[in-house]
Amino acid sequence: MPTERDSREVVEGLLLRPFWRDLPLPVLVVTGAPAGNAGQLAERFNGRLPYAKPVEGAHKSLADLVDGLAGPKGALGGNWVRNTLLPAPRFPLTEFVLWAWAQRGEKCEPEQWPQREGWPPGPDSRLGQEELRHRFSARFGVRPSLKADSRKRWAAGDFLVRAAVFFVPVATVLAWWLDAGITDLIPLAPGLLALLLGAGAIGLQAVRFIRGSAFSRWFRRHRYEDLRRKVGDSRQKYALQLMNASEPEIERLLVYAMLEDLRQAYRKWPRIPWPSWGRGLYALLVLNAADQWHARFLEVYEEVLHDTGIVPPLLVIAEDPGQSGPAGQPGPTRVGEQHGTIADDVEVWRSRVALRGPEPRLPLAGDRLRLSDTYRPRLGKVRVRAVGYWLAMLALLLAPPLAVYGGNWFGCGPGMMWAEQQCVGLSDNLAEIAPSPALLPILERIKQQNEDIDTRQRVITVFYLGPLTTSHPGDDQVGGSAGELSGIAARQGAYNRLGSWQIKVELANTGQYFRYAEFAANMIRQRAAGDPDVAGVIGLAWSRTETQDAIRVLGDAHIPMLSTTNSADVTPLVYNDRPSPYFFRMAAPNSAQARAFELWLAHGLPGRKPVDPQRVAVLVEVDADGYELYSKDLAEGLAKGPYAPARRYQFANADELASRVALACQERAEVLLYTGRSTFLNTVADTREHECADKVQILAGDDVTEKLVELLAREDFINKPAISFVALNDMRPGQGNRTKTEIENWIASVKAKGVSRVHAWMGYDALLAVTSAINKIKASDVDESVNIAESVAYNLRGLGVGGLIQGASGKFYFSEDAESHAALPRGLWLFSTDPAAGSFQNGPVSRGSCTVDEKAPGTAELEVKCSFG
């Protein structure tokens, strides 16, 4: 005959919950001597699952027994599984039936109760309903319940946590979607919106599943029709109905409700995360049929299973010294067949249940049990399952916020995200930004100037939007940022020393090539929302589509922007070819620069005669993604004038540029008009030197200015390129004014290197324009609540018309045009680096200048006048 090591292994196999589908569980009836075997069979599982072993003779009725199991202080409801953090089952249905049944007692009759009403009153009694309404509120009300019962506080907190696991991620994604689509109506951080949405949804679910429709639905639909709650009946009226029911009916409903509560606790909820699938063990109940009410419970339990077909997640082990009923016996043994172990009996029972329906009882002879002292339940995988549940819940909670906002948090501070080895976005922490070393002394001085602000005055915030980091060390953009920041900081210090309103400079890093300008602009928009002391944004130096995205974001938020060297005419055209009215340009636009090219070519480059349009090769830089605007915009400006017949040669990298230059020279070009970035300037000069005839000249746009100045200043740079170019400012030494001297002194004080002077002058004048607008606001005795950004934008329009602003880049005013705002008049300077043969002269040589101004006051049309010499 087969043997088994320990009978508790069979019990353990029954208690282990399958992952996908719950199976019926038997009532194991241990028959015969010795006594106490049922308890020994179950005791090793105590503390590892919801467990109850009521004391024999301790209960006076079945309702009293159920109260001891599933009441407010019941054993099953207060028994949580250690080392899993899984809460014990809740029994709200059972507690309601217990409460209602308890109200019928004589001691529960209120004082001075009318005799005509009787006690318990009928279901239609108004007085009875009113009395029970107060009692229900006192017993099940949220505040009294949570104050009086720590187990309910735990259950309520647990519910909120588990509901949050579902609703917070959903609310986060919804908040992100709303925040992306509605710019002005939702100024708060999406995380706060997610919290509000999640809290509302959690509260709704709590009302529904703890106290609301889910609680009421079962009482309306359970299988005992005579005890159902009718549609429209209040809880107190239904309680009166239960108070008037017979005891056998209430006993069935009590057991049925307890089993339903257990089933709900183990149910795999499809809509909200519930720890049911984390419960790897079924509940366990140990009874003694020798006790009257234990035996009655078993009788009613079997009756409920038969009547309702419910499959409860409960294993019952009962001890019965007498013979068990025939219903659960495995049946007669066939010839040649023997059941050698308890495990075999269980398998036969399960096969019979699968074929014929519920047969609860499975008798086990006490003398066949094998109970060893060395047995230890092997339930490690149950804890793994519970831990897996919490890991899955944690993933649900964290994954959507991390997917939406995670880039803001890892490696960078709030308001920033990690992208291409850079922290981009908005921050006042230099350690988080980790700026380029060339910018660090400038930024540290700005930080110090911010700390020195007189906080007794009104503090106005100006944001710098530009690249503070680079994924390409030694890139040309760092010098431009150093210049803009130097100019802004010099003006900040000068203005704050006046002792009136103070300027604070905050930093928004766009990363390499302004790739994350839109993200930085969104951070500025969120930072500025609800803050009336934000004045505007300075920077936006490069003409790229990413800059346009930032302009659209900031324009939608009504924040004025002052660009420094951004010259593409198309840059502010972000609304179906219409400009943003909040964009103010400090530099002369490309259309004016293209006109200067035309006039210079028609006059003749240094030492040459006027150039035939057929002999001009326009080198146009393009990129595969179409982000670059500067070169294409400048070339299109030429295409509208007398040099439209000039041939175009497009390139995307240095190799393509070299081949295009060689081809242009083979096709008899006399002038290589380079409209690209300074990055490829060396390629143009080197290819012309070795692939073209001596008479071929190079004419370039303003972007090469700083690169040429840097190259010419280097002592080891021997092959000086012969290039003519247009500059946005007069680069000749000694041609400065007092404002330029102020900037130079500031740069010298911080010992900054590689600072672009053009960007510095434009940056200074941009903040000068803002402070000039602020002075006009102060003069109007403005209220503290007035939005400074809106007021600055209003006062920038037409600023200086009545008297030009004296800036580092010259005198200027802003057009009164309703949409297009450019600082005028602007100068364009014509320079050449073509020294005489054998000369070692450094620096650009002046070849003339141009003036850019409005053709008529209040219009966007510009007139360019040039002189040559």
JSON list of N, CA and C in Angstrom, two decimals, residues 662-724:
[
{"chain": "A", "resi": 662, "resn": "ALA", "atom": "N", "xyz": [34.04, 72.48, -55.17]},
{"chain": "A", "resi": 662, "resn": "ALA", "atom": "CA", "xyz": [34.85, 72.08, -56.33]},
{"chain": "A", "resi": 662, "resn": "ALA", "atom": "C", "xyz": [34.01, 72.14, -57.61]},
{"chain": "A", "resi": 663, "resn": "LEU", "atom": "N", "xyz": [32.76, 71.66, -57.53]},
{"chain": "A", "resi": 663, "resn": "LEU", "atom": "CA", "xyz": [31.90, 71.68, -58.71]},
{"chain": "A", "resi": 663, "resn": "LEU", "atom": "C", "xyz": [31.60, 73.11, -59.14]},
{"chain": "A", "resi": 664, "resn": "ALA", "atom": "N", "xyz": [31.30, 73.99, -58.17]},
{"chain": "A", "resi": 664, "resn": "ALA", "atom": "CA", "xyz": [31.00, 75.39, -58.50]},
{"chain": "A", "resi": 664, "resn": "ALA", "atom": "C", "xyz": [32.18, 76.04, -59.20]},
{"chain": "A", "resi": 665, "resn": "CYS", "atom": "N", "xyz": [33.39, 75.77, -58.73]},
{"chain": "A", "resi": 665, "resn": "CYS", "atom": "CA", "xyz": [34.57, 76.36, -59.37]},
{"chain": "A", "resi": 665, "resn": "CYS", "atom": "C", "xyz": [34.76, 75.81, -60.77]},
{"chain": "A", "resi": 666, "resn": "GLN", "atom": "N", "xyz": [34.46, 74.53, -60.96]},
{"chain": "A", "resi": 666, "resn": "GLN", "atom": "CA", "xyz": [34.56, 73.95, -62.30]},
{"chain": "A", "resi": 666, "resn": "GLN", "atom": "C", "xyz": [33.54, 74.58, -63.24]},
{"chain": "A", "resi": 667, "resn": "GLU", "atom": "N", "xyz": [32.44, 75.04, -62.70]},
{"chain": "A", "resi": 667, "resn": "GLU", "atom": "CA", "xyz": [31.39, 75.67, -63.51]},
{"chain": "A", "resi": 667, "resn": "GLU", "atom": "C", "xyz": [31.58, 77.18, -63.59]},
{"chain": "A", "resi": 668, "resn": "ARG", "atom": "N", "xyz": [32.83, 77.64, -63.33]},
{"chain": "A", "resi": 668, "resn": "ARG", "atom": "CA", "xyz": [33.27, 79.02, -63.57]},
{"chain": "A", "resi": 668, "resn": "ARG", "atom": "C", "xyz": [32.65, 80.04, -62.61]},
{"chain": "A", "resi": 669, "resn": "ALA", "atom": "N", "xyz": [32.36, 79.61, -61.39]},
{"chain": "A", "resi": 669, "resn": "ALA", "atom": "CA", "xyz": [31.88, 80.57, -60.39]},
{"chain": "A", "resi": 669, "resn": "ALA", "atom": "C", "xyz": [33.03, 81.50, -60.00]},
{"chain": "A", "resi": 670, "resn": "GLU", "atom": "N", "xyz": [32.70, 82.78, -59.78]},
{"chain": "A", "resi": 670, "resn": "GLU", "atom": "CA", "xyz": [33.71, 83.75, -59.33]},
{"chain": "A", "resi": 670, "resn": "GLU", "atom": "C", "xyz": [33.55, 84.10, -57.86]},
{"chain": "A", "resi": 671, "resn": "VAL", "atom": "N", "xyz": [32.34, 83.91, -57.33]},
{"chain": "A", "resi": 671, "resn": "VAL", "atom": "CA", "xyz": [32.07, 84.19, -55.92]},
{"chain": "A", "resi": 671, "resn": "VAL", "atom": "C", "xyz": [31.34, 82.98, -55.33]},
{"chain": "A", "resi": 672, "resn": "LEU", "atom": "N", "xyz": [31.89, 82.49, -54.21]},
{"chain": "A", "resi": 672, "resn": "LEU", "atom": "CA", "xyz": [31.22, 81.44, -53.45]},
{"chain": "A", "resi": 672, "resn": "LEU", "atom": "C", "xyz": [30.48, 82.13, -52.30]},
{"chain": "A", "resi": 673, "resn": "LEU", "atom": "N", "xyz": [29.17, 82.26, -52.43]},
{"chain": "A", "resi": 673, "resn": "LEU", "atom": "CA", "xyz": [28.38, 82.94, -51.42]},
{"chain": "A", "resi": 673, "resn": "LEU", "atom": "C", "xyz": [27.93, 81.89, -50.39]},
{"chain": "A", "resi": 674, "resn": "TYR", "atom": "N", "xyz": [28.62, 81.88, -49.27]},
{"chain": "A", "resi": 674, "resn": "TYR", "atom": "CA", "xyz": [28.38, 80.85, -48.25]},
{"chain": "A", "resi": 674, "resn": "TYR", "atom": "C", "xyz": [27.32, 81.33, -47.26]},
{"chain": "A", "resi": 675, "resn": "THR", "atom": "N", "xyz": [26.19, 80.61, -47.20]},
{"chain": "A", "resi": 675, "resn": "THR", "atom": "CA", "xyz": [25.10, 80.99, -46.30]},
{"chain": "A", "resi": 675, "resn": "THR", "atom": "C", "xyz": [24.97, 80.06, -45.10]},
{"chain": "A", "resi": 676, "resn": "GLY", "atom": "N", "xyz": [25.91, 79.14, -44.93]},
{"chain": "A", "resi": 676, "resn": "GLY", "atom": "CA", "xyz": [25.80, 78.15, -43.87]},
{"chain": "A", "resi": 676, "resn": "GLY", "atom": "C", "xyz": [26.37, 78.61, -42.54]},
{"chain": "A", "resi": 677, "resn": "ARG", "atom": "N", "xyz": [26.41, 77.67, -41.60]},
{"chain": "A", "resi": 677, "resn": "ARG", "atom": "CA", "xyz": [26.93, 77.93, -40.27]},
{"chain": "A", "resi": 677, "resn": "ARG", "atom": "C", "xyz": [28.46, 77.97, -40.29]},
{"chain": "A", "resi": 678, "resn": "SER", "atom": "N", "xyz": [29.01, 78.55, -39.23]},
{"chain": "A", "resi": 678, "resn": "SER", "atom": "CA", "xyz": [30.47, 78.69, -39.16]},
{"chain": "A", "resi": 678, "resn": "SER", "atom": "C", "xyz": [31.16, 77.35, -38.98]},
{"chain": "A", "resi": 679, "resn": "THR", "atom": "N", "xyz": [30.40, 76.30, -38.65]},
{"chain": "A", "resi": 679, "resn": "THR", "atom": "CA", "xyz": [30.98, 74.98, -38.44]},
{"chain": "A", "resi": 679, "resn": "THR", "atom": "C", "xyz": [31.81, 74.52, -39.63]},
{"chain": "A", "resi": 680, "resn": "PHE", "atom": "N", "xyz": [31.34, 74.82, -40.84]},
{"chain": "A", "resi": 680, "resn": "PHE", "atom": "CA", "xyz": [32.00, 74.33, -42.05]},
{"chain": "A", "resi": 680, "resn": "PHE", "atom": "C", "xyz": [32.84, 75.40, -42.75]},
{"chain": "A", "resi": 681, "resn": "LEU", "atom": "N", "xyz": [33.16, 76.48, -42.04]},
{"chain": "A", "resi": 681, "resn": "LEU", "atom": "CA", "xyz": [33.89, 77.57, -42.68]},
{"chain": "A", "resi": 681, "resn": "LEU", "atom": "C", "xyz": [35.27, 77.12, -43.15]},
{"chain": "A", "resi": 682, "resn": "ASN", "atom": "N", "xyz": [35.96, 76.33, -42.35]},
{"chain": "A", "resi": 682, "resn": "ASN", "atom": "CA", "xyz": [37.30, 75.86, -42.74]},
{"chain": "A", "resi": 682, "resn": "ASN", "atom": "C", "xyz": [37.24, 75.03, -44.02]},
{"chain": "A", "resi": 683, "resn": "THR", "atom": "N", "xyz": [36.17, 74.26, -44.18]},
{"chain": "A", "resi": 683, "resn": "THR", "atom": "CA", "xyz": [36.04, 73.43, -45.38]},
{"chain": "A", "resi": 683, "resn": "THR", "atom": "C", "xyz": [35.92, 74.30, -46.62]},
{"chain": "A", "resi": 684, "resn": "VAL", "atom": "N", "xyz": [35.13, 75.37, -46.53]},
{"chain": "A", "resi": 684, "resn": "VAL", "atom": "CA", "xyz": [34.99, 76.27, -47.67]},
{"chain": "A", "resi": 684, "resn": "VAL", "atom": "C", "xyz": [36.34, 76.90, -48.04]},
{"chain": "A", "resi": 685, "resn": "ALA", "atom": "N", "xyz": [37.02, 77.42, -47.02]},
{"chain": "A", "resi": 685, "resn": "ALA", "atom": "CA", "xyz": [38.29, 78.11, -47.28]},
{"chain": "A", "resi": 685, "resn": "ALA", "atom": "C", "xyz": [39.34, 77.16, -47.84]},
{"chain": "A", "resi": 686, "resn": "ASP", "atom": "N", "xyz": [39.44, 75.95, -47.27]},
{"chain": "A", "resi": 686, "resn": "ASP", "atom": "CA", "xyz": [40.48, 75.01, -47.71]},
{"chain": "A", "resi": 686, "resn": "ASP", "atom": "C", "xyz": [40.21, 74.51, -49.12]},
{"chain": "A", "resi": 687, "resn": "THR", "atom": "N", "xyz": [38.95, 74.20, -49.40]},
{"chain": "A", "resi": 687, "resn": "THR", "atom": "CA", "xyz": [38.61, 73.70, -50.74]},
{"chain": "A", "resi": 687, "resn": "THR", "atom": "C", "xyz": [38.82, 74.79, -51.79]},
{"chain": "A", "resi": 688, "resn": "ARG", "atom": "N", "xyz": [38.43, 76.03, -51.49]},
{"chain": "A", "resi": 688, "resn": "ARG", "atom": "CA", "xyz": [38.68, 77.13, -52.44]},
{"chain": "A", "resi": 688, "resn": "ARG", "atom": "C", "xyz": [40.17, 77.29, -52.70]},
{"chain": "A", "resi": 689, "resn": "GLU", "atom": "N", "xyz": [40.99, 77.15, -51.64]},
{"chain": "A", "resi": 689, "resn": "GLU", "atom": "CA", "xyz": [42.43, 77.34, -51.78]},
{"chain": "A", "resi": 689, "resn": "GLU", "atom": "C", "xyz": [43.05, 76.33, -52.73]},
{"chain": "A", "resi": 690, "resn": "HIS", "atom": "N", "xyz": [42.54, 75.10, -52.70]},
{"chain": "A", "resi": 690, "resn": "HIS", "atom": "CA", "xyz": [43.20, 74.02, -53.45]},
{"chain": "A", "resi": 690, "resn": "HIS", "atom": "C", "xyz": [42.42, 73.52, -54.65]},
{"chain": "A", "resi": 691, "resn": "GLU", "atom": "N", "xyz": [41.16, 73.90, -54.80]},
{"chain": "A", "resi": 691, "resn": "GLU", "atom": "CA", "xyz": [40.36, 73.38, -55.90]},
{"chain": "A", "resi": 691, "resn": "GLU", "atom": "C", "xyz": [39.89, 74.47, -56.86]},
{"chain": "A", "resi": 692, "resn": "CYS", "atom": "N", "xyz": [40.12, 75.75, -56.52]},
{"chain": "A", "resi": 692, "resn": "CYS", "atom": "CA", "xyz": [39.57, 76.84, -57.32]},
{"chain": "A", "resi": 692, "resn": "CYS", "atom": "C", "xyz": [40.69, 77.77, -57.80]},
{"chain": "A", "resi": 693, "resn": "ALA", "atom": "N", "xyz": [40.34, 78.56, -58.79]},
{"chain": "A", "resi": 693, "resn": "ALA", "atom": "CA", "xyz": [41.31, 79.55, -59.32]},
{"chain": "A", "resi": 693, "resn": "ALA", "atom": "C", "xyz": [41.48, 80.68, -58.31]},
{"chain": "A", "resi": 694, "resn": "ASP", "atom": "N", "xyz": [42.59, 81.44, -58.46]},
{"chain": "A", "resi": 694, "resn": "ASP", "atom": "CA", "xyz": [42.89, 82.50, -57.50]},
{"chain": "A", "resi": 694, "resn": "ASP", "atom": "C", "xyz": [41.83, 83.59, -57.50]},
{"chain": "A", "resi": 695, "resn": "LYS", "atom": "N", "xyz": [41.18, 83.81, -58.62]},
{"chain": "A", "resi": 695, "resn": "LYS", "atom": "CA", "xyz": [40.23, 84.91, -58.69]},
{"chain": "A", "resi": 695, "resn": "LYS", "atom": "C", "xyz": [38.91, 84.62, -57.97]},
{"chain": "A", "resi": 696, "resn": "VAL", "atom": "N", "xyz": [38.66, 83.38, -57.55]},
{"chain": "A", "resi": 696, "resn": "VAL", "atom": "CA", "xyz": [37.43, 83.02, -56.86]},
{"chain": "A", "resi": 696, "resn": "VAL", "atom": "C", "xyz": [37.46, 83.58, -55.45]},
{"chain": "A", "resi": 697, "resn": "GLN", "atom": "N", "xyz": [36.42, 84.32, -55.08]},
{"chain": "A", "resi": 697, "resn": "GLN", "atom": "CA", "xyz": [36.34, 84.92, -53.76]},
{"chain": "A", "resi": 697, "resn": "GLN", "atom": "C", "xyz": [35.20, 84.27, -52.94]},
{"chain": "A", "resi": 698, "resn": "ILE", "atom": "N", "xyz": [35.33, 84.45, -51.62]},
{"chain": "A", "resi": 698, "resn": "ILE", "atom": "CA", "xyz": [34.31, 83.92, -50.71]},
{"chain": "A", "resi": 698, "resn": "ILE", "atom": "C", "xyz": [33.59, 85.08, -50.05]},
{"chain": "A", "resi": 699, "resn": "LEU", "atom": "N", "xyz": [32.25, 85.01, -50.06]},
{"chain": "A", "resi": 699, "resn": "LEU", "atom": "CA", "xyz": [31.42, 85.98, -49.37]},
{"chain": "A", "resi": 699, "resn": "LEU", "atom": "C", "xyz": [30.51, 85.19, -48.44]},
{"chain": "A", "resi": 700, "resn": "ALA", "atom": "N", "xyz": [30.49, 85.56, -47.14]},
{"chain": "A", "resi": 700, "resn": "ALA", "atom": "CA", "xyz": [29.77, 84.76, -46.15]},
{"chain": "A", "resi": 700, "resn": "ALA", "atom": "C", "xyz": [28.82, 85.63, -45.34]},
{"chain": "A", "resi": 701, "resn": "GLY", "atom": "N", "xyz": [27.89, 84.95, -44.66]},
{"chain": "A", "resi": 701, "resn": "GLY", "atom": "CA", "xyz": [26.90, 85.63, -43.82]},
{"chain": "A", "resi": 701, "resn": "GLY", "atom": "C", "xyz": [27.44, 85.91, -42.42]},
{"chain": "A", "resi": 702, "resn": "ASP", "atom": "N", "xyz": [26.58, 86.49, -41.59]},
{"chain": "A", "resi": 702, "resn": "ASP", "atom": "CA", "xyz": [27.02, 86.96, -40.27]},
{"chain": "A", "resi": 702, "resn": "ASP", "atom": "C", "xyz": [27.41, 85.84, -39.32]},
{"chain": "A", "resi": 703, "resn": "ASP", "atom": "N", "xyz": [26.97, 84.60, -39.59]},
{"chain": "A", "resi": 703, "resn": "ASP", "atom": "CA", "xyz": [27.23, 83.53, -38.63]},
{"chain": "A", "resi": 703, "resn": "ASP", "atom": "C", "xyz": [28.72, 83.20, -38.51]},
{"chain": "A", "resi": 704, "resn": "VAL", "atom": "N", "xyz": [29.51, 83.57, -39.52]},
{"chain": "A", "resi": 704, "resn": "VAL", "atom": "CA", "xyz": [30.94, 83.22, -39.48]},
{"chain": "A", "resi": 704, "resn": "VAL", "atom": "C", "xyz": [31.76, 84.26, -38.73]},
{"chain": "A", "resi": 705, "resn": "THR", "atom": "N", "xyz": [31.15, 85.36, -38.29]},
{"chain": "A", "resi": 705, "resn": "THR", "atom": "CA", "xyz": [31.91, 86.48, -37.73]},
{"chain": "A", "resi": 705, "resn": "THR", "atom": "C", "xyz": [32.80, 86.04, -36.58]},
{"chain": "A", "resi": 706, "resn": "GLU", "atom": "N", "xyz": [32.21, 85.45, -35.57]},
{"chain": "A", "resi": 706, "resn": "GLU", "atom": "CA", "xyz": [32.98, 85.08, -34.39]},
{"chain": "A", "resi": 706, "resn": "GLU", "atom": "C", "xyz": [34.01, 84.02, -34.70]},
{"chain": "A", "resi": 707, "resn": "LYS", "atom": "N", "xyz": [33.68, 83.10, -35.60]},
{"chain": "A", "resi": 707, "resn": "LYS", "atom": "CA", "xyz": [34.65, 82.07, -35.98]},
{"chain": "A", "resi": 707, "resn": "LYS", "atom": "C", "xyz": [35.88, 82.68, -36.62]},
{"chain": "A", "resi": 708, "resn": "LEU", "atom": "N", "xyz": [35.67, 83.65, -37.48]},
{"chain": "A", "resi": 708, "resn": "LEU", "atom": "CA", "xyz": [36.81, 84.32, -38.13]},
{"chain": "A", "resi": 708, "resn": "LEU", "atom": "C", "xyz": [37.64, 85.10, -37.12]},
{"chain": "A", "resi": 709, "resn": "VAL", "atom": "N", "xyz": [36.98, 85.82, -36.24]},
{"chain": "A", "resi": 709, "resn": "VAL", "atom": "CA", "xyz": [37.72, 86.58, -35.24]},
{"chain": "A", "resi": 709, "resn": "VAL", "atom": "C", "xyz": [38.57, 85.64, -34.39]},
{"chain": "A", "resi": 710, "resn": "GLU", "atom": "N", "xyz": [38.00, 84.49, -34.04]},
{"chain": "A", "resi": 710, "resn": "GLU", "atom": "CA", "xyz": [38.75, 83.51, -33.23]},
{"chain": "A", "resi": 710, "resn": "GLU", "atom": "C", "xyz": [39.94, 82.96, -34.00]},
{"chain": "A", "resi": 711, "resn": "LEU", "atom": "N", "xyz": [39.75, 82.62, -35.27]},
{"chain": "A", "resi": 711, "resn": "LEU", "atom": "CA", "xyz": [40.84, 82.06, -36.06]},
{"chain": "A", "resi": 711, "resn": "LEU", "atom": "C", "xyz": [41.95, 83.07, -36.28]},
{"chain": "A", "resi": 712, "resn": "LEU", "atom": "N", "xyz": [41.56, 84.30, -36.58]},
{"chain": "A", "resi": 712, "resn": "LEU", "atom": "CA", "xyz": [42.57, 85.32, -36.87]},
{"chain": "A", "resi": 712, "resn": "LEU", "atom": "C", "xyz": [43.39, 85.68, -35.63]},
{"chain": "A", "resi": 713, "resn": "ALA", "atom": "N", "xyz": [42.79, 85.49, -34.45]},
{"chain": "A", "resi": 713, "resn": "ALA", "atom": "CA", "xyz": [43.49, 85.84, -33.21]},
{"chain": "A", "resi": 713, "resn": "ALA", "atom": "C", "xyz": [44.48, 84.76, -32.79]},
{"chain": "A", "resi": 714, "resn": "ARG", "atom": "N", "xyz": [44.40, 83.58, -33.38]},
{"chain": "A", "resi": 714, "resn": "ARG", "atom": "CA", "xyz": [45.29, 82.49, -32.97]},
{"chain": "A", "resi": 714, "resn": "ARG", "atom": "C", "xyz": [46.65, 82.65, -33.62]},
{"chain": "A", "resi": 715, "resn": "GLU", "atom": "N", "xyz": [47.71, 82.57, -32.82]},
{"chain": "A", "resi": 715, "resn": "GLU", "atom": "CA", "xyz": [49.06, 82.74, -33.35]},
{"chain": "A", "resi": 715, "resn": "GLU", "atom": "C", "xyz": [49.49, 81.57, -34.22]},
{"chain": "A", "resi": 716, "resn": "ASP", "atom": "N", "xyz": [48.90, 80.38, -33.98]},
{"chain": "A", "resi": 716, "resn": "ASP", "atom": "CA", "xyz": [49.31, 79.21, -34.76]},
{"chain": "A", "resi": 716, "resn": "ASP", "atom": "C", "xyz": [48.48, 79.04, -36.03]},
{"chain": "A", "resi": 717, "resn": "PHE", "atom": "N", "xyz": [47.62, 80.01, -36.30]},
{"chain": "A", "resi": 717, "resn": "PHE", "atom": "CA", "xyz": [46.79, 79.91, -37.50]},
{"chain": "A", "resi": 717, "resn": "PHE", "atom": "C", "xyz": [47.51, 80.62, -38.64]},
{"chain": "A", "resi": 718, "resn": "ILE", "atom": "N", "xyz": [48.17, 79.87, -39.50]},
{"chain": "A", "resi": 718, "resn": "ILE", "atom": "CA", "xyz": [49.04, 80.44, -40.54]},
{"chain": "A", "resi": 718, "resn": "ILE", "atom": "C", "xyz": [48.27, 80.71, -41.82]},
{"chain": "A", "resi": 719, "resn": "ASN", "atom": "N", "xyz": [47.47, 79.75, -42.26]},
{"chain": "A", "resi": 719, "resn": "ASN", "atom": "CA", "xyz": [46.75, 79.91, -43.52]},
{"chain": "A", "resi": 719, "resn": "ASN", "atom": "C", "xyz": [45.47, 80.71, -43.28]},
{"chain": "A", "resi": 720, "resn": "LYS", "atom": "N", "xyz": [45.63, 82.03, -43.20]},
{"chain": "A", "resi": 720, "resn": "LYS", "atom": "CA", "xyz": [44.47, 82.89, -42.94]},
{"chain": "A", "resi": 720, "resn": "LYS", "atom": "C", "xyz": [43.57, 82.91, -44.17]},
{"chain": "A", "resi": 721, "resn": "PRO", "atom": "N", "xyz": [42.26, 82.59, -43.99]},
{"chain": "A", "resi": 721, "resn": "PRO", "atom": "CA", "xyz": [41.37, 82.55, -45.16]},
{"chain": "A", "resi": 721, "resn": "PRO", "atom": "C", "xyz": [41.07, 83.95, -45.67]},
{"chain": "A", "resi": 722, "resn": "ALA", "atom": "N", "xyz": [40.98, 84.04, -46.98]},
{"chain": "A", "resi": 722, "resn": "ALA", "atom": "CA", "xyz": [40.61, 85.31, -47.62]},
{"chain": "A", "resi": 722, "resn": "ALA", "atom": "C", "xyz": [39.09, 85.28, -47.80]},
{"chain": "A", "resi": 723, "resn": "ILE", "atom": "N", "xyz": [38.39, 85.96, -46.92]},
{"chain": "A", "resi": 723, "resn": "ILE", "atom": "CA", "xyz": [36.93, 85.90, -46.89]},
{"chain": "A", "resi": 723, "resn": "ILE", "atom": "C", "xyz": [36.36, 87.30, -46.69]},
{"chain": "A", "resi": 724, "resn": "SER", "atom": "N", "xyz": [35.31, 87.62, -47.44]},
{"chain": "A", "resi": 724, "resn": "SER", "atom": "CA", "xyz": [34.51, 88.81, -47.18]},
{"chain": "A", "resi": 724, "resn": "SER", "atom": "C", "xyz": [33.23, 88.36, -46.49]}
]
